[in-house]
Every structure is written in structure tokens, then in C-alpha cells.
Amino acid sequence: MKFDLIKKDEKSKARAGIVTTDHGVIETPIFMPVGTVASVKGVHQRELKDDINPDIILGNTYHLYLRPQTDILEKAGGLHKFMNWDRNILTDSGGYQVYSLSSNRKIKEEGVKFKSHIDGSYHFFSPENVMEIQRTIGADIIMAFDECTPYPCDYRYAKRSMHMTHRWLDRCVDHLGKVPAKYGYEQTLFPIVQGSTYKDLRQQSAEYIANVGAEGNAIGGLSVGEPAEEMYAMTEVVTAILPEDKPRYLMGVGTPVNILENIALGIDMFDCVMPTRNARNGMLFTANGIINIKNKKWEADFSPIDSMGHTFVDLEYSKAYLRHLFAANEYLGKQIATIHNLGFYLWLVREARRQILAGTFREWKDKMVIQLAQRL
Ligand SMILES: CO[C@@H]1O[C@H](CNc2nc3cc4c(=O)[nH]c(N)nc4cc3[nH]2)[C@@H](O)[C@H]1O
């Protein structure tokens, strides 16, 4: 994998770049649709390509390990072939899901014992076997096995958790070197910065991760319930230390406003379930603010879903029709809303990139964050 830094903004830390892997280029800043269990919920791969056109989507080690399980994925020749997606894929390591999804997990130095949220069976993740699982899944970018430090937590816990994540990172790097890629294309490991919301721990963790010299670096332990101002403060501390010539991935972020503010702080890659999860609940993101399509006010509004027309659904269907589909609990409603929200998120990061290249990002961003926060 390589990263070309195309332009640095003069009035913020925003950057425009290009990541190149064996499955194509990724123009940054980028938003990565979440396809946790080998599907971006409710959207065909063809619709993704034709209408939303992300250079990269996410998969998840925890989920894919439990279902369809690694032997099936190996027989398929890896996740790309299994789901018929020939562009980039990034898999999270399970370092978050094993805490957020499974009950009674036990964290020890060796690794994490956890109970499957599907059938209650017991499993064990370690830095070593998670590297092997991600080799079998075959994502282009894979994440180190870390502990996503819970929020809030006291300084002592955050410090111990951070150091364990660093020791686990060393084991990931060491073991990955012993397990060759399986499908003939390169896979790149991203280490993950932790340190909770403690500035000195974030600095220590950013230094440790920067010293690994990886091709890209991730920031974890945020978007876990902390106030946005804390998220921004920690991002600022960490991006001041992470190498400029490598992409920075802020995990699990976020709302449109979070994304623009973090682009301004030097982040290049984002993922979040918000556009897809909230779509299924009728929440539409637009450049002029948020629409709750279930609201009665849209009942006889036959105007297009979004006149900016980021995707075909925006102009082909009316607000009144989409509201009706949600009221009738029709599948199509969730599908339309998902395509709209993902189309909007991809438009947002691409417009940010255009503004960075034009040198007008700062003024545009300051205007947009006000517009985006409106309730329509
Ligand atoms: C704002 O949306 C809510 O918040 C979650 C996203 N927030 C988030 N923070 C993360 C941190 C980490 C981390 O430290 N390590 C690893 N390996 N993966 C991570 C994944 C993360 N996702 C969504 O699931 C949603 O519930």
C-alpha cells in the first residue's frame, strides 16, 4: 500500500491524498460504508458501485469469524470473492465488537475469551489468531488487535489498557510476519492509538504507534460516548504526532459535522454505522440538515427526497412516498433511505476533498457545520 499526499490545506490541517492498494485507489478524505457481515445492509454491491461508488467498504473480523466462519471464507477464496466486491475492503480486528457485542468476556494478557452473541458458544481472540483470521478474510487493510478502552474510565485503567494494546500490537506485527498473505495480494496492518481522553496517554500512544512505521495509522477509543469536544481535542493531540505522509483513520466516526471537524484536524479515513443504521430508522442526512421522514409534515410533500440529487433515489422518489414506505414498514423504504444517506456521506467527503484542492476548505467547512446541524 502507498499514500500520496496531494495537497495540505493552508488554513487547517485538512489534506487531500490518494491511497493505492492491490484493489485500486482510495481518494482521501474518504468515508467507508460499513458492511459488517459481508453486506452493506439493504444495498446491492451493484448499487454500491453504480450509485454510491465508495472506493472501500468495511467488514468485521468478529462477525465474519462467527458467521460464515473462516473455513467458508477460505474455500471462497477470501471475502472479496465471497461477496463479489473487487474494490478495497478494510476489516476491523474485533477489538471493539468483542466488548460491545459479546457478554461475559474475560480480558487477559494472552487475549480475550468471549461468548458468541449468536449461539452462546465460547471463543478466544488473541493478537496471533486475529492476524490469522484477517489473513483468511483477506481484507486489503487490517487492524491490530487492541482493547478499545471503555469510556469513561479512570487514568490508571486507561494507562494499563493502553500499554496492553501496545504489547498486543507488537505481537500482531511479529505474528503477521510469519503468516503470509493467502490470495496473492498485499494486506496492510494499521496500528491503533489508544489512551482514552487523557492527553499525556494519547501522546504516549501516538508516539508508540508512530514508531512502528506502519503504512497507515488508526485512532481508536473515540466515538464511544465522549463529548465531541473531547474527541476533537484527542484527535488534535494525536495528529500532531502521527506521521504526515501516512493516512490517518479515525474509527467509528461519525456524524457529518464530526467528519468535517476531524478532516480539519488532519484525519483522512472514516467509518460509521450512522448513515446506514439511522437510515433504517428514517433519519435522512442532507446538506441542509436532518430529515425525520416519519414525521407527519412530509405526508403530502411531493418534492424530491433531496434536490441535490447525490444518488438516483433523491430525484426519483418524493418525501411523501418515502414516508409512506416507512409507515407501511416496506423494505424498499429502508433501502431508499440507506442509498440516500450513503450517497450523502460520500458526497460530503468528496466535496471536502474538492474544497481542499481549491484552497477554500476552511470557509466551506465553517458554513457547512452550521447548515448540517439544522432540523428540517
Ligand atoms: C457513533 O456510532 C456508535 O459508536 C460506534 C462507533 N464508534 C467506534 N469507536 C471505535 C473504537 C475502536 C477501537 O478503539 N478499536 C477497534 N479495533 N475498533 C474500534 C471501533 C470503533 N467504533 C458504532 O458502533 C455506533 O454504536
Short mmCIF file of C-alpha atoms and ligand atoms in Angstrom, two decimals:
data_model
loop_
_atom_site.label_atom_id
_atom_site.label_comp_id
_atom_site.label_asym_id
_atom_site.label_seq_id
_atom_site.Cartn_x
_atom_site.Cartn_y
_atom_site.Cartn_z
CA MET A 1 0.00 0.00 0.00
CA LYS A 2 1.19 3.56 -0.64
CA PHE A 3 -0.12 7.01 0.23
CA ASP A 4 0.40 10.13 -1.88
CA LEU A 5 -0.25 13.41 -0.07
CA ILE A 6 -1.63 15.61 -2.86
CA LYS A 7 -2.40 18.84 -1.01
CA LYS A 8 -2.25 20.23 2.52
CA ASP A 9 -4.78 22.95 3.36
CA GLU A 10 -3.22 26.25 4.45
CA LYS A 11 -5.90 27.30 6.95
CA SER A 12 -6.45 23.92 8.65
CA LYS A 13 -4.78 20.51 8.96
CA ALA A 14 -7.00 19.07 6.22
CA ARG A 15 -5.28 17.03 3.50
CA ALA A 16 -6.23 15.60 0.12
CA GLY A 17 -4.48 12.34 -0.75
CA ILE A 18 -4.56 9.03 -2.61
CA VAL A 19 -4.15 5.59 -1.03
CA THR A 20 -3.22 2.86 -3.54
CA THR A 21 -3.60 -0.85 -2.83
CA ASP A 22 -3.82 -4.00 -4.98
CA HIS A 23 -7.59 -3.44 -5.21
CA GLY A 24 -7.40 0.10 -6.55
CA VAL A 25 -7.08 3.69 -5.38
CA ILE A 26 -8.84 5.39 -2.48
CA GLU A 27 -9.15 9.18 -2.75
CA THR A 28 -8.95 10.77 0.71
CA PRO A 29 -10.68 12.14 2.70
CA ILE A 30 -12.89 9.03 2.37
CA PHE A 31 -15.95 7.64 4.15
CA MET A 32 -16.07 3.83 4.30
CA PRO A 33 -19.58 2.28 4.30
CA VAL A 34 -19.89 -0.38 6.98
CA GLY A 35 -20.58 -3.86 5.58
CA THR A 36 -20.10 -5.74 8.86
CA VAL A 37 -21.22 -9.27 7.88
CA ALA A 38 -20.33 -9.09 4.19
CA SER A 39 -23.16 -6.80 3.22
CA VAL A 40 -23.85 -3.08 3.43
CA LYS A 41 -27.30 -3.69 4.89
CA GLY A 42 -30.03 -3.41 2.25
CA VAL A 43 -27.77 -2.32 -0.62
CA HIS A 44 -26.64 -4.49 -3.57
CA GLN A 45 -22.95 -4.44 -4.45
CA ARG A 46 -24.04 -3.19 -7.90
CA GLU A 47 -25.98 -0.28 -6.36
CA LEU A 48 -22.97 0.49 -4.16
CA LYS A 49 -20.72 0.68 -7.24
CA ASP A 50 -23.11 2.42 -9.63
CA ASP A 51 -24.82 4.87 -7.31
CA ILE A 52 -22.65 5.46 -4.22
CA ASN A 53 -19.26 4.46 -5.64
CA PRO A 54 -17.13 4.05 -2.49
CA ASP A 55 -13.51 3.09 -3.14
CA ILE A 56 -13.56 0.96 0.02
CA ILE A 57 -16.02 -0.69 2.40
CA LEU A 58 -15.66 -2.24 5.84
CA GLY A 59 -16.01 -5.83 7.02
CA ASN A 60 -15.66 -7.10 10.57
CA THR A 61 -13.44 -9.88 11.91
CA TYR A 62 -15.60 -10.64 14.97
CA HIS A 63 -18.77 -11.10 12.91
CA LEU A 64 -17.22 -12.92 9.93
CA TYR A 65 -15.32 -15.28 12.25
CA LEU A 66 -18.60 -16.27 13.91
CA ARG A 67 -20.57 -16.36 10.63
CA PRO A 68 -19.94 -17.59 7.90
CA GLN A 69 -16.69 -18.66 9.73
CA THR A 70 -13.19 -18.73 8.33
CA ASP A 71 -13.32 -22.15 6.63
CA ILE A 72 -16.12 -20.97 4.33
CA LEU A 73 -14.29 -17.72 3.57
CA GLU A 74 -11.11 -19.65 2.77
CA LYS A 75 -12.97 -22.03 0.45
CA ALA A 76 -14.49 -18.96 -1.29
CA GLY A 77 -11.01 -17.54 -1.86
CA GLY A 78 -11.49 -14.71 0.60
CA LEU A 79 -14.13 -12.07 1.36
CA HIS A 80 -13.77 -10.15 -1.94
CA LYS A 81 -14.76 -13.25 -3.93
CA PHE A 82 -17.32 -14.40 -1.37
CA MET A 83 -19.31 -11.15 -1.62
CA ASN A 84 -18.35 -10.30 -5.22
CA TRP A 85 -16.67 -6.99 -4.30
CA ASP A 86 -13.48 -6.32 -6.28
CA ARG A 87 -12.60 -2.97 -4.69
CA ASN A 88 -10.92 -2.30 -1.35
CA ILE A 89 -12.02 -3.79 1.96
CA LEU A 90 -10.87 -2.89 5.48
CA THR A 91 -11.63 -5.21 8.39
CA ASP A 92 -11.74 -4.14 12.00
CA SER A 93 -9.96 -6.65 14.24
CA GLY A 94 -12.77 -7.38 16.66
CA GLY A 95 -11.04 -5.19 19.25
CA TYR A 96 -14.29 -3.28 19.63
CA GLN A 97 -17.05 -5.81 18.94
CA VAL A 98 -15.68 -8.31 21.41
CA TYR A 99 -16.50 -5.72 24.10
CA SER A 100 -19.62 -4.17 22.61
CA LEU A 101 -21.39 -7.29 21.43
CA SER A 102 -20.45 -10.37 23.42
CA SER A 103 -21.46 -10.96 27.03
CA ASN A 104 -19.14 -12.05 29.84
CA ARG A 105 -15.82 -11.65 28.11
CA LYS A 106 -12.58 -12.04 30.06
CA ILE A 107 -9.58 -9.93 29.11
CA LYS A 108 -6.18 -11.37 29.98
CA GLU A 109 -2.65 -10.64 28.75
CA GLU A 110 -2.92 -13.66 26.46
CA GLY A 111 -6.12 -12.45 24.82
CA VAL A 112 -9.89 -12.25 25.24
CA LYS A 113 -12.27 -15.11 25.95
CA PHE A 114 -15.79 -14.21 24.86
CA LYS A 115 -19.22 -15.68 24.34
CA SER A 116 -20.76 -15.58 20.86
CA HIS A 117 -23.76 -13.21 20.65
CA ILE A 118 -25.20 -15.68 18.12
CA ASP A 119 -25.25 -19.04 19.90
CA GLY A 120 -23.57 -18.51 23.28
CA SER A 121 -20.54 -20.64 22.36
CA TYR A 122 -17.17 -19.64 23.87
CA HIS A 123 -14.28 -18.34 21.75
CA PHE A 124 -10.84 -16.84 22.24
CA PHE A 125 -9.22 -13.94 20.36
CA SER A 126 -5.53 -13.23 20.67
CA PRO A 127 -3.30 -10.91 18.65
CA GLU A 128 -1.93 -14.02 16.93
CA ASN A 129 -5.16 -15.73 15.93
CA VAL A 130 -6.81 -12.44 14.92
CA MET A 131 -3.96 -11.88 12.47
CA GLU A 132 -4.55 -15.36 11.08
CA ILE A 133 -8.31 -14.76 10.83
CA GLN A 134 -7.72 -11.47 8.95
CA ARG A 135 -5.30 -13.24 6.62
CA THR A 136 -8.11 -15.68 5.80
CA ILE A 137 -10.73 -12.95 5.36
CA GLY A 138 -8.26 -11.21 3.05
CA ALA A 139 -9.06 -7.52 3.54
CA ASP A 140 -6.63 -5.04 1.97
CA ILE A 141 -6.30 -3.08 5.22
CA ILE A 142 -6.43 -4.96 8.52
CA MET A 143 -6.48 -3.61 12.06
CA ALA A 144 -4.29 -4.55 15.00
CA PHE A 145 -5.99 -6.40 17.86
CA ASP A 146 -6.40 -3.83 20.60
CA GLU A 147 -8.56 -3.04 23.58
CA CYS A 148 -10.98 -0.23 22.80
CA THR A 149 -10.66 1.40 26.20
CA PRO A 150 -14.15 1.84 27.66
CA TYR A 151 -15.38 5.40 28.23
CA PRO A 152 -15.36 6.83 30.80
CA CYS A 153 -12.55 5.14 32.70
CA ASP A 154 -10.03 6.28 35.30
CA TYR A 155 -6.47 7.22 34.41
CA ARG A 156 -4.99 4.04 35.88
CA TYR A 157 -7.25 1.79 33.80
CA ALA A 158 -6.63 3.85 30.63
CA LYS A 159 -2.85 3.63 31.15
CA ARG A 160 -2.84 -0.15 31.74
CA SER A 161 -5.19 -0.70 28.80
CA MET A 162 -3.01 1.42 26.51
CA HIS A 163 0.17 -0.46 27.42
CA MET A 164 -1.56 -3.81 26.88
CA THR A 165 -2.72 -2.59 23.44
CA HIS A 166 0.90 -1.68 22.67
CA ARG A 167 2.15 -5.14 23.74
CA TRP A 168 -0.62 -6.74 21.67
CA LEU A 169 0.41 -4.58 18.70
CA ASP A 170 3.98 -5.91 18.91
CA ARG A 171 2.59 -9.47 18.90
CA CYS A 172 0.39 -8.63 15.87
CA VAL A 173 3.33 -7.23 13.90
CA ASP A 174 5.56 -10.16 14.86
CA HIS A 175 2.98 -12.84 14.03
CA LEU A 176 1.75 -11.25 10.78
CA GLY A 177 5.32 -11.52 9.50
CA LYS A 178 5.13 -15.28 9.98
CA VAL A 179 1.75 -15.79 8.24
CA PRO A 180 1.92 -15.00 4.50
CA ALA A 181 -0.98 -13.42 2.61
CA LYS A 182 -3.23 -16.16 1.16
CA TYR A 183 -4.75 -14.78 -2.01
CA GLY A 184 -1.91 -13.19 -3.95
CA TYR A 185 -2.47 -9.55 -2.98
CA GLU A 186 -0.94 -7.40 -0.25
CA GLN A 187 -2.59 -6.75 3.11
CA THR A 188 -1.56 -3.76 5.24
CA LEU A 189 -1.74 -3.61 9.04
CA PHE A 190 -2.83 -0.38 10.74
CA PRO A 191 -1.88 0.01 14.43
CA ILE A 192 -4.41 1.77 16.68
CA VAL A 193 -3.75 4.68 19.06
CA GLN A 194 -5.48 4.46 22.44
CA GLY A 195 -5.17 6.49 25.67
CA SER A 196 -8.83 7.33 26.28
CA THR A 197 -9.37 11.08 26.88
CA TYR A 198 -6.06 11.65 28.74
CA LYS A 199 -3.78 13.98 26.75
CA ASP A 200 -0.49 12.57 28.05
CA LEU A 201 -1.58 8.97 27.37
CA ARG A 202 -2.73 9.92 23.87
CA GLN A 203 0.69 11.50 23.24
CA GLN A 204 2.48 8.38 24.55
CA SER A 205 0.31 6.09 22.44
CA ALA A 206 0.68 8.22 19.30
CA GLU A 207 4.48 8.18 19.74
CA TYR A 208 4.46 4.39 20.21
CA ILE A 209 2.30 3.83 17.13
CA ALA A 210 4.28 6.33 15.02
CA ASN A 211 7.47 4.41 15.86
CA VAL A 212 6.05 1.20 14.39
CA GLY A 213 6.39 2.83 10.95
CA ALA A 214 3.22 1.27 9.52
CA GLU A 215 1.82 2.28 6.10
CA GLY A 216 -1.24 3.80 7.81
CA ASN A 217 -2.33 4.56 11.38
CA ALA A 218 -5.68 4.42 13.19
CA ILE A 219 -7.07 6.29 16.15
CA GLY A 220 -9.31 4.18 18.40
CA GLY A 221 -11.03 4.62 21.73
CA LEU A 222 -13.11 7.55 20.46
CA SER A 223 -16.73 7.86 19.33
CA VAL A 224 -17.52 5.78 22.40
CA GLY A 225 -19.79 8.30 24.13
CA GLU A 226 -17.30 11.08 24.89
CA PRO A 227 -18.36 14.69 24.16
CA ALA A 228 -17.42 15.82 20.63
CA GLU A 229 -15.07 18.45 22.07
CA GLU A 230 -13.10 15.66 23.80
CA MET A 231 -12.96 13.71 20.55
CA TYR A 232 -11.60 16.75 18.70
CA ALA A 233 -9.07 17.55 21.45
CA MET A 234 -7.68 13.99 21.41
CA THR A 235 -7.61 13.90 17.59
CA GLU A 236 -5.65 17.17 17.55
CA VAL A 237 -3.07 15.80 20.00
CA VAL A 238 -2.64 12.57 18.03
CA THR A 239 -2.47 14.02 14.50
CA ALA A 240 0.29 16.37 15.69
CA ILE A 241 2.41 13.27 16.35
CA LEU A 242 1.39 10.69 13.70
CA PRO A 243 3.50 10.89 10.52
CA GLU A 244 2.14 13.32 7.91
CA ASP A 245 2.99 11.04 4.99
CA LYS A 246 0.73 8.17 6.14
CA PRO A 247 -3.09 8.09 6.15
CA ARG A 248 -4.89 8.55 9.46
CA TYR A 249 -8.09 6.55 10.13
CA LEU A 250 -10.42 7.72 12.91
CA MET A 251 -12.51 4.67 13.84
CA GLY A 252 -16.27 4.82 14.19
CA VAL A 253 -16.70 8.50 13.30
CA GLY A 254 -19.25 9.88 12.88
CA THR A 255 -21.93 12.47 12.22
CA PRO A 256 -21.43 14.72 9.17
CA VAL A 257 -20.26 17.53 11.47
CA ASN A 258 -17.82 15.19 13.30
CA ILE A 259 -16.38 14.17 9.93
CA LEU A 260 -15.82 17.75 8.70
CA GLU A 261 -14.30 18.86 12.02
CA ASN A 262 -11.94 15.87 12.03
CA ILE A 263 -10.94 16.38 8.40
CA ALA A 264 -9.90 19.87 9.51
CA LEU A 265 -7.82 18.21 12.26
CA GLY A 266 -5.93 16.02 9.78
CA ILE A 267 -7.97 12.81 9.51
CA ASP A 268 -8.16 11.04 6.13
CA MET A 269 -10.39 7.95 6.63
CA PHE A 270 -13.71 7.46 8.43
CA ASP A 271 -16.28 4.74 9.05
CA CYS A 272 -19.55 4.80 10.98
CA VAL A 273 -22.79 2.84 11.13
CA MET A 274 -24.74 6.09 11.46
CA PRO A 275 -25.72 6.64 7.79
CA THR A 276 -26.88 3.03 7.39
CA ARG A 277 -28.29 2.41 10.89
CA ASN A 278 -30.13 5.75 11.10
CA ALA A 279 -31.46 5.32 7.54
CA ARG A 280 -33.28 2.18 8.68
CA ASN A 281 -34.94 4.35 11.27
CA GLY A 282 -35.99 7.05 8.78
CA MET A 283 -33.29 9.63 9.61
CA LEU A 284 -32.01 11.26 6.40
CA PHE A 285 -28.85 13.37 6.35
CA THR A 286 -28.83 16.28 3.88
CA ALA A 287 -26.60 19.31 3.26
CA ASN A 288 -29.30 21.47 4.84
CA GLY A 289 -29.77 19.33 7.92
CA ILE A 290 -31.57 16.24 9.13
CA ILE A 291 -34.98 14.97 7.95
CA ASN A 292 -37.00 12.54 10.05
CA ILE A 293 -39.03 11.15 7.18
CA LYS A 294 -41.52 9.52 9.55
CA ASN A 295 -42.68 12.97 10.61
CA LYS A 296 -46.27 13.77 9.51
CA LYS A 297 -45.07 17.05 8.00
CA TRP A 298 -43.81 15.11 4.94
CA GLU A 299 -47.14 13.30 4.36
CA ALA A 300 -48.13 15.37 1.31
CA ASP A 301 -44.72 16.76 0.37
CA PHE A 302 -44.23 15.51 -3.19
CA SER A 303 -40.87 17.26 -3.63
CA PRO A 304 -37.83 15.02 -4.32
CA ILE A 305 -36.14 13.41 -1.31
CA ASP A 306 -33.09 15.64 -1.89
CA SER A 307 -32.92 18.20 -4.69
CA MET A 308 -29.11 17.96 -4.63
CA GLY A 309 -29.56 14.52 -6.21
CA HIS A 310 -26.47 12.75 -4.86
CA THR A 311 -27.96 9.40 -5.93
CA PHE A 312 -30.83 8.32 -8.20
CA VAL A 313 -33.25 7.82 -5.28
CA ASP A 314 -33.03 11.51 -4.39
CA LEU A 315 -34.80 12.63 -7.57
CA GLU A 316 -36.83 9.55 -8.45
CA TYR A 317 -38.84 9.39 -5.24
CA SER A 318 -40.73 12.01 -3.22
CA LYS A 319 -40.61 12.64 0.52
CA ALA A 320 -44.30 11.69 0.74
CA TYR A 321 -43.65 8.34 -0.95
CA LEU A 322 -40.67 7.53 1.26
CA ARG A 323 -42.66 8.48 4.36
CA HIS A 324 -45.44 6.13 3.20
CA LEU A 325 -42.97 3.25 2.76
CA PHE A 326 -41.74 3.73 6.33
CA ALA A 327 -45.31 3.95 7.65
CA ALA A 328 -46.11 0.70 5.84
CA ASN A 329 -42.82 -0.84 7.01
CA GLU A 330 -41.91 -1.68 3.40
CA TYR A 331 -38.35 -2.99 2.83
CA LEU A 332 -37.98 -0.51 0.00
CA GLY A 333 -38.16 2.41 2.42
CA LYS A 334 -35.08 1.31 4.34
CA GLN A 335 -33.26 0.58 1.08
CA ILE A 336 -34.01 4.01 -0.39
CA ALA A 337 -33.01 5.80 2.84
CA THR A 338 -29.77 3.81 3.05
CA ILE A 339 -28.76 4.62 -0.52
CA HIS A 340 -29.58 8.28 0.11
CA ASN A 341 -27.55 8.53 3.34
CA LEU A 342 -24.52 6.72 1.95
CA GLY A 343 -24.70 8.87 -1.19
CA PHE A 344 -24.78 11.96 1.02
CA TYR A 345 -21.81 10.82 3.17
CA LEU A 346 -19.73 10.07 0.05
CA TRP A 347 -20.72 13.44 -1.44
CA LEU A 348 -19.69 15.19 1.80
CA VAL A 349 -16.15 13.77 1.88
CA ARG A 350 -15.71 14.25 -1.88
CA GLU A 351 -16.86 17.86 -1.66
CA ALA A 352 -14.44 18.35 1.24
CA ARG A 353 -11.67 16.98 -1.00
CA ARG A 354 -12.65 19.37 -3.80
CA GLN A 355 -12.63 22.28 -1.36
CA ILE A 356 -9.19 21.29 -0.03
CA LEU A 357 -7.81 21.12 -3.58
CA ALA A 358 -9.39 24.52 -4.37
CA GLY A 359 -7.97 26.08 -1.19
CA THR A 360 -11.44 27.03 0.08
CA PHE A 361 -11.99 24.24 2.61
CA ARG A 362 -11.91 26.31 5.82
CA GLU A 363 -14.65 28.79 4.80
CA TRP A 364 -16.76 25.99 3.30
CA LYS A 365 -16.41 23.81 6.40
CA ASP A 366 -17.38 26.63 8.78
CA LYS A 367 -20.52 27.30 6.72
CA MET A 368 -21.43 23.62 6.38
CA VAL A 369 -21.21 22.70 10.07
CA ILE A 370 -23.93 25.27 10.77
CA GLN A 371 -26.12 24.10 7.88
CA LEU A 372 -25.73 20.41 8.72
CA ALA A 373 -26.92 20.80 12.29
CA GLN A 374 -30.36 22.09 11.30
CA ARG A 375 -33.51 20.02 11.88
CA LEU A 376 -35.77 20.15 8.81
C1 LIG B 1 -21.19 6.63 16.74
O1 LIG B 1 -21.53 5.29 16.41
C2 LIG B 1 -21.60 4.41 17.50
O2 LIG B 1 -20.29 4.20 18.02
C3 LIG B 1 -19.72 3.09 17.34
C4 LIG B 1 -18.61 3.65 16.55
N1 LIG B 1 -17.54 4.03 17.42
C5 LIG B 1 -16.42 3.30 17.41
N2 LIG B 1 -15.36 3.58 18.19
C6 LIG B 1 -14.44 2.61 17.94
C7 LIG B 1 -13.21 2.36 18.53
C8 LIG B 1 -12.49 1.23 18.11
C9 LIG B 1 -11.21 0.88 18.72
O3 LIG B 1 -10.71 1.56 19.63
N3 LIG B 1 -10.60 -0.25 18.29
C10 LIG B 1 -11.11 -1.03 17.30
N4 LIG B 1 -10.44 -2.13 16.92
N5 LIG B 1 -12.28 -0.74 16.70
C11 LIG B 1 -12.99 0.38 17.10
C12 LIG B 1 -14.24 0.65 16.50
C13 LIG B 1 -14.98 1.75 16.94
N6 LIG B 1 -16.23 2.23 16.61
C14 LIG B 1 -20.76 2.48 16.44
O4 LIG B 1 -20.69 1.08 16.54
C15 LIG B 1 -22.03 3.06 16.98
O5 LIG B 1 -22.54 2.27 18.03
#
